[in-house]
Every structure is written in C-alpha cells, then in structure tokens.
PDB file of N, CA and C in Angstrom:
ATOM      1  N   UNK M   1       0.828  -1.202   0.000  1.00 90.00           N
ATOM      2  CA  UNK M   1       0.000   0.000   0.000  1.00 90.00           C
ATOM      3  C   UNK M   1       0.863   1.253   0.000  1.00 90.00           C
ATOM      4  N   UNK M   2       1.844   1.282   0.734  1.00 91.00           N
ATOM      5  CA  UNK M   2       2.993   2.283   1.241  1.00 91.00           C
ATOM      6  C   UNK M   2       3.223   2.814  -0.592  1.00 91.00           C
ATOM      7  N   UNK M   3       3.993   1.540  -1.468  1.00 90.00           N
ATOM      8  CA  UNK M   3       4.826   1.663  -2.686  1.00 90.00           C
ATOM      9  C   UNK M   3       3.269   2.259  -3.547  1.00 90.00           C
ATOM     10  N   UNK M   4       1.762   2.085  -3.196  1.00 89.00           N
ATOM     11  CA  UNK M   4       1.388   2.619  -3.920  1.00 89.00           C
ATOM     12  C   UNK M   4       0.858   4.109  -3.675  1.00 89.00           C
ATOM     13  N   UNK M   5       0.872   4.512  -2.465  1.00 89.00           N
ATOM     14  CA  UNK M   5       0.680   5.687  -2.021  1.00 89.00           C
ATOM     15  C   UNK M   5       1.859   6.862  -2.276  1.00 89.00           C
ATOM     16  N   UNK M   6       3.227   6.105  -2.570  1.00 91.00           N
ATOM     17  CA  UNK M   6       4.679   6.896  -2.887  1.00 91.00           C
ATOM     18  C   UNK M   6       4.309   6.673  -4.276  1.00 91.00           C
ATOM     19  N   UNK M   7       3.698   6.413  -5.073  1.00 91.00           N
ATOM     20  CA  UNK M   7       3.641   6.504  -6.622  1.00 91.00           C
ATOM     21  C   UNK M   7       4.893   6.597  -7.470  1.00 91.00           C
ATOM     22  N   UNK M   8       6.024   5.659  -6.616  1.00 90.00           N
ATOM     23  CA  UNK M   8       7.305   5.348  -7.609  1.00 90.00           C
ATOM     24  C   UNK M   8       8.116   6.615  -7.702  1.00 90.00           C
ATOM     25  N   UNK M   9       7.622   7.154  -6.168  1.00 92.00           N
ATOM     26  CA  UNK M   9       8.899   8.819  -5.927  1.00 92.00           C
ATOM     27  C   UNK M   9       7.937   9.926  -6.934  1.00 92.00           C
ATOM     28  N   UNK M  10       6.761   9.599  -7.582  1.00 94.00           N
ATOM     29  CA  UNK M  10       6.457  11.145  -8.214  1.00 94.00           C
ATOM     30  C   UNK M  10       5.133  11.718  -7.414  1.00 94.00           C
ATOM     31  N   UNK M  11       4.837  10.827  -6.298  1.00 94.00           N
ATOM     32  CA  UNK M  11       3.639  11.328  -5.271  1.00 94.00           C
ATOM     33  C   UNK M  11       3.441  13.109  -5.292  1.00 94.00           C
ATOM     34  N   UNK M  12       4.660  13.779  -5.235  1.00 94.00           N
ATOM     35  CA  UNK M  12       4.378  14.909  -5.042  1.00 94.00           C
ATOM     36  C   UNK M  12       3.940  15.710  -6.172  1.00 94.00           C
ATOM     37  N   UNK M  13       3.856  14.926  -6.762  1.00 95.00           N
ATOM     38  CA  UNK M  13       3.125  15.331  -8.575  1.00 95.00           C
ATOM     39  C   UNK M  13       1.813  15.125  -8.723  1.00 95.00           C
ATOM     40  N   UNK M  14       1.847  13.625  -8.163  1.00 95.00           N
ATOM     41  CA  UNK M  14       0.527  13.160  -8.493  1.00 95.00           C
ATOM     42  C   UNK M  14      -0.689  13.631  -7.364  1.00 95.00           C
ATOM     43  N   UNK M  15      -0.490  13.396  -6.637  1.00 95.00           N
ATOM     44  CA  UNK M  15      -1.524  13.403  -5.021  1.00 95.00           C
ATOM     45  C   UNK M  15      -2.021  14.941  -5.576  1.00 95.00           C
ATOM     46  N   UNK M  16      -1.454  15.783  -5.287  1.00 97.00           N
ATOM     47  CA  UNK M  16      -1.989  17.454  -5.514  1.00 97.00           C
ATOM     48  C   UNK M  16      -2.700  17.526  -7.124  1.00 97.00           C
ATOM     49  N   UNK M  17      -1.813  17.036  -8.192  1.00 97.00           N
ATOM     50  CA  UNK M  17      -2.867  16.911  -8.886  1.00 97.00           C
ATOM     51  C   UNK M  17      -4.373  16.242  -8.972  1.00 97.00           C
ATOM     52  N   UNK M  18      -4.024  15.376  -8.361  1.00 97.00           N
ATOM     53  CA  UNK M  18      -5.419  14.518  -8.250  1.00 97.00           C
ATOM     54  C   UNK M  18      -6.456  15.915  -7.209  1.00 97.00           C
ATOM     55  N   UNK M  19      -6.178  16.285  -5.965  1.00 98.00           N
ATOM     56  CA  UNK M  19      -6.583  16.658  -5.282  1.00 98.00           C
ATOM     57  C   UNK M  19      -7.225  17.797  -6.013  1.00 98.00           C
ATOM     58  N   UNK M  20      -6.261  18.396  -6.593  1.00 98.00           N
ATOM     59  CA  UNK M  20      -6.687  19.850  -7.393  1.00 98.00           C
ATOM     60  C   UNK M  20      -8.102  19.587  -8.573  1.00 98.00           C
ATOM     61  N   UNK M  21      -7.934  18.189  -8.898  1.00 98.00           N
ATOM     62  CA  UNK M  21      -8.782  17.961 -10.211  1.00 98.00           C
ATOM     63  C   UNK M  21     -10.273  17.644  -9.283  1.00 98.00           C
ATOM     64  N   UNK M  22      -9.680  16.399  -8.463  1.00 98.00           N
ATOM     65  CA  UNK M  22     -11.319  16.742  -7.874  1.00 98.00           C
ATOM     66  C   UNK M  22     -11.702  17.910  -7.124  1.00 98.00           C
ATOM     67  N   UNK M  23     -10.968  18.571  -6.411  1.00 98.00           N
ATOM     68  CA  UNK M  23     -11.641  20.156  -5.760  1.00 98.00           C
ATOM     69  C   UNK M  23     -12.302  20.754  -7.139  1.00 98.00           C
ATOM     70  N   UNK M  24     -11.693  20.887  -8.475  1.00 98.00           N
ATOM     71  CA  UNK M  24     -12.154  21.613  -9.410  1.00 98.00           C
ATOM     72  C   UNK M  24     -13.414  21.101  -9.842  1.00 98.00           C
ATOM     73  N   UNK M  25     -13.978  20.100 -10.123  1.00 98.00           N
ATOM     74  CA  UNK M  25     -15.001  18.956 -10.442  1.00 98.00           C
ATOM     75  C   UNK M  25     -16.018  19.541  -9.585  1.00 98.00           C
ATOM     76  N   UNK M  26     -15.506  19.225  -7.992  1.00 98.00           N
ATOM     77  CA  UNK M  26     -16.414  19.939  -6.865  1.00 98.00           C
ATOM     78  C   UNK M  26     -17.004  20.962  -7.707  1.00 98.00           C
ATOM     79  N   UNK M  27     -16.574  22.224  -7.272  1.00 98.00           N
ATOM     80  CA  UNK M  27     -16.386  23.363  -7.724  1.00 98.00           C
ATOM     81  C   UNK M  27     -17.352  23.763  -8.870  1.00 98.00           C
ATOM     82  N   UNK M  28     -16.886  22.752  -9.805  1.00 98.00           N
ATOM     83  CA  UNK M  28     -17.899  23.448 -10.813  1.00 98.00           C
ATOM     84  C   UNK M  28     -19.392  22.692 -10.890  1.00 98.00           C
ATOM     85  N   UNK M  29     -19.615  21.956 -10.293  1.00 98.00           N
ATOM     86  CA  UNK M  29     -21.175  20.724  -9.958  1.00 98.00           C
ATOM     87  C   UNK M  29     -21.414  22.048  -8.747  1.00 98.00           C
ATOM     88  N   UNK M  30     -21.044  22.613  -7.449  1.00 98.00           N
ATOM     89  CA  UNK M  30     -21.616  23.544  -6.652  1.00 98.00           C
ATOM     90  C   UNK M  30     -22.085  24.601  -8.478  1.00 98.00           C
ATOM     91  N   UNK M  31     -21.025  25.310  -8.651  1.00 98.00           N
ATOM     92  CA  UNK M  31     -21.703  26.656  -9.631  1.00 98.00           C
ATOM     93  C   UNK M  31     -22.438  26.234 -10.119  1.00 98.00           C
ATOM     94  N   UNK M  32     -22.881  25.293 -11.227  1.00 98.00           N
ATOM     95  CA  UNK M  32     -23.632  25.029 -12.040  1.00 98.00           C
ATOM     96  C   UNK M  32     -24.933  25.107 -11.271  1.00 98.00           C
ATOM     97  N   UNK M  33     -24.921  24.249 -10.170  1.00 98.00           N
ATOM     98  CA  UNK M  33     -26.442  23.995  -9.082  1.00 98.00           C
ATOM     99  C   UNK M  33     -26.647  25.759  -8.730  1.00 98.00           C
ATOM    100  N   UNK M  34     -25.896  26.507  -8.460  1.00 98.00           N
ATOM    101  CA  UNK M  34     -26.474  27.369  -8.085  1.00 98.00           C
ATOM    102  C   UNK M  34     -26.646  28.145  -9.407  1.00 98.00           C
ATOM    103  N   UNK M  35     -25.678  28.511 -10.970  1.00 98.00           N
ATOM    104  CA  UNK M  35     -26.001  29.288 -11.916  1.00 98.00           C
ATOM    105  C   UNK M  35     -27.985  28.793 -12.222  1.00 98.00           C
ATOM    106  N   UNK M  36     -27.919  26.907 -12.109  1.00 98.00           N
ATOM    107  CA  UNK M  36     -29.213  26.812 -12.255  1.00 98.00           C
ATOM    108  C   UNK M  36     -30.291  27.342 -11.492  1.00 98.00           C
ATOM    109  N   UNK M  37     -30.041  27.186 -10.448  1.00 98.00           N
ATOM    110  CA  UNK M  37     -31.106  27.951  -9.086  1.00 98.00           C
ATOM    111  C   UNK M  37     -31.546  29.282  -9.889  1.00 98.00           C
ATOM    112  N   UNK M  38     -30.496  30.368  -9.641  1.00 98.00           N
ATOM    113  CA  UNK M  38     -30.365  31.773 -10.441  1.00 98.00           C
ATOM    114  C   UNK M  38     -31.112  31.576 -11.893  1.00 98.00           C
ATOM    115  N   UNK M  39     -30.931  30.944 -12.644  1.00 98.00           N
ATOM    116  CA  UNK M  39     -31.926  31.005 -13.968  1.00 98.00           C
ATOM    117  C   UNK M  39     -33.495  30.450 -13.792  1.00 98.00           C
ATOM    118  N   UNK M  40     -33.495  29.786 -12.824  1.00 98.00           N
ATOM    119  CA  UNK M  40     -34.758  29.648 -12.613  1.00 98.00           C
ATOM    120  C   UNK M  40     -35.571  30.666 -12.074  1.00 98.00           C
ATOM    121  N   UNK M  41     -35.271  31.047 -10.882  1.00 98.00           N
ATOM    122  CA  UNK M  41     -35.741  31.875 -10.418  1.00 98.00           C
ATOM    123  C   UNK M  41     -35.814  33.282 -11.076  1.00 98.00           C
ATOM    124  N   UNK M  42     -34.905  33.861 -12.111  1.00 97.00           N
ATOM    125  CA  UNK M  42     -35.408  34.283 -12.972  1.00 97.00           C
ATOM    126  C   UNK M  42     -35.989  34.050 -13.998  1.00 97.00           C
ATOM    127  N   UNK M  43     -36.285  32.783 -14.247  1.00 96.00           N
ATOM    128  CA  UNK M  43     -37.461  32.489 -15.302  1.00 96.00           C
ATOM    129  C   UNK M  43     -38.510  32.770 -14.801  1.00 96.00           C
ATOM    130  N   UNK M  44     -39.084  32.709 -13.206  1.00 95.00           N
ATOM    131  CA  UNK M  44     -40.188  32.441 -12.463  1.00 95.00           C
ATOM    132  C   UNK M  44     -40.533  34.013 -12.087  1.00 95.00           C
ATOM    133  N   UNK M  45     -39.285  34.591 -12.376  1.00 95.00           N
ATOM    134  CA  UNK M  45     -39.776  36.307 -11.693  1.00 95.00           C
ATOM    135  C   UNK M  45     -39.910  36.618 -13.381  1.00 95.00           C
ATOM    136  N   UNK M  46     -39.927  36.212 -14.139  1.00 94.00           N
ATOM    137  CA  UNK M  46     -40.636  37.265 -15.589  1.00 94.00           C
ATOM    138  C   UNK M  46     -42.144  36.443 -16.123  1.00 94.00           C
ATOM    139  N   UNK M  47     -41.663  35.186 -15.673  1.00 93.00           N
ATOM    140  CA  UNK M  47     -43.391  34.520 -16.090  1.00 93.00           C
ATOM    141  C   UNK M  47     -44.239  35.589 -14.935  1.00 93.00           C
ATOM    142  N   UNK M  48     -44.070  35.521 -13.951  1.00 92.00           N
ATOM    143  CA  UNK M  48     -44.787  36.354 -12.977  1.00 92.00           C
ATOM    144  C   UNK M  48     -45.212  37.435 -13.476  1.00 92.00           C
ATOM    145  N   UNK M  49     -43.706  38.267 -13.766  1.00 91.00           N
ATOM    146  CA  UNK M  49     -44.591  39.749 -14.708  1.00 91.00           C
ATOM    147  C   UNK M  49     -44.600  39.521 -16.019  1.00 91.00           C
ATOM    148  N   UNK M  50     -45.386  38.600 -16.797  1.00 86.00           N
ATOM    149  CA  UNK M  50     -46.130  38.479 -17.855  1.00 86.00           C
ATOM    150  C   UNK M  50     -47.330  38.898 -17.886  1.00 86.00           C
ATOM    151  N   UNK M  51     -47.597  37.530 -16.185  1.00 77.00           N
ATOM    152  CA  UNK M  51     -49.028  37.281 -15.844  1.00 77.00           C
ATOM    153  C   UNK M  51     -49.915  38.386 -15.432  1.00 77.00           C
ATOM    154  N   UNK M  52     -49.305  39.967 -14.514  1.00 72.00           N
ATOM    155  CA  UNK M  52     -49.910  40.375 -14.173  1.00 72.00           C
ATOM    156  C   UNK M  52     -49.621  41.664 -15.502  1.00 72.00           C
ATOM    157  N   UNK M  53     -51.095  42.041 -14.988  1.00 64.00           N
ATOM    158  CA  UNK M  53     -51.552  42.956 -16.224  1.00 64.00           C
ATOM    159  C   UNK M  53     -51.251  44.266 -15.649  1.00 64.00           C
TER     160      UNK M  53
END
C-alpha cells in the first residue's frame, strides 16, 4: 500500500494533482447547481410579470 501511495517517488506530482482535479469537479457541480437555481428563479420572476396585467 505504502509503494502505492509513494507513486514510484512522483507522489508529489501526483496526489496534488489529483486533489486539485477533484476540488475543481467539486467546484464546478456547486456553480452550475447554483447558476441553475439563479436562472430559474429568474425564469419564475418574468413569467410572474407576464401574468400580471
């Protein structure tokens, strides 16, 4: 487990990249959920003032 966690001496390459790629992944699945929230809710505030006359 040790020889695969040292990744053959380039761990300090790999581990942070990995780390960095999934934080970024994170990252953009949070924005998207909220850019979607935000477009909805402005879809829902102009159907609204369609409706009223």
């Amino acid at each position: 487990m040790s020889e695969f966690l040292y990744m053959s001496g380039y761990a300090a390459y790999v581990w942070p990249s990995i780390v960095l790629t999934l934080a970024l992944l994170v990252l953009n699945v949070l924005w998207a959920r909220q850019l979607t929230r935000e477009a909805r809710a402005e879809a829902l505030r102009r159907i609204a003032s369609e409706d009223t006359p």
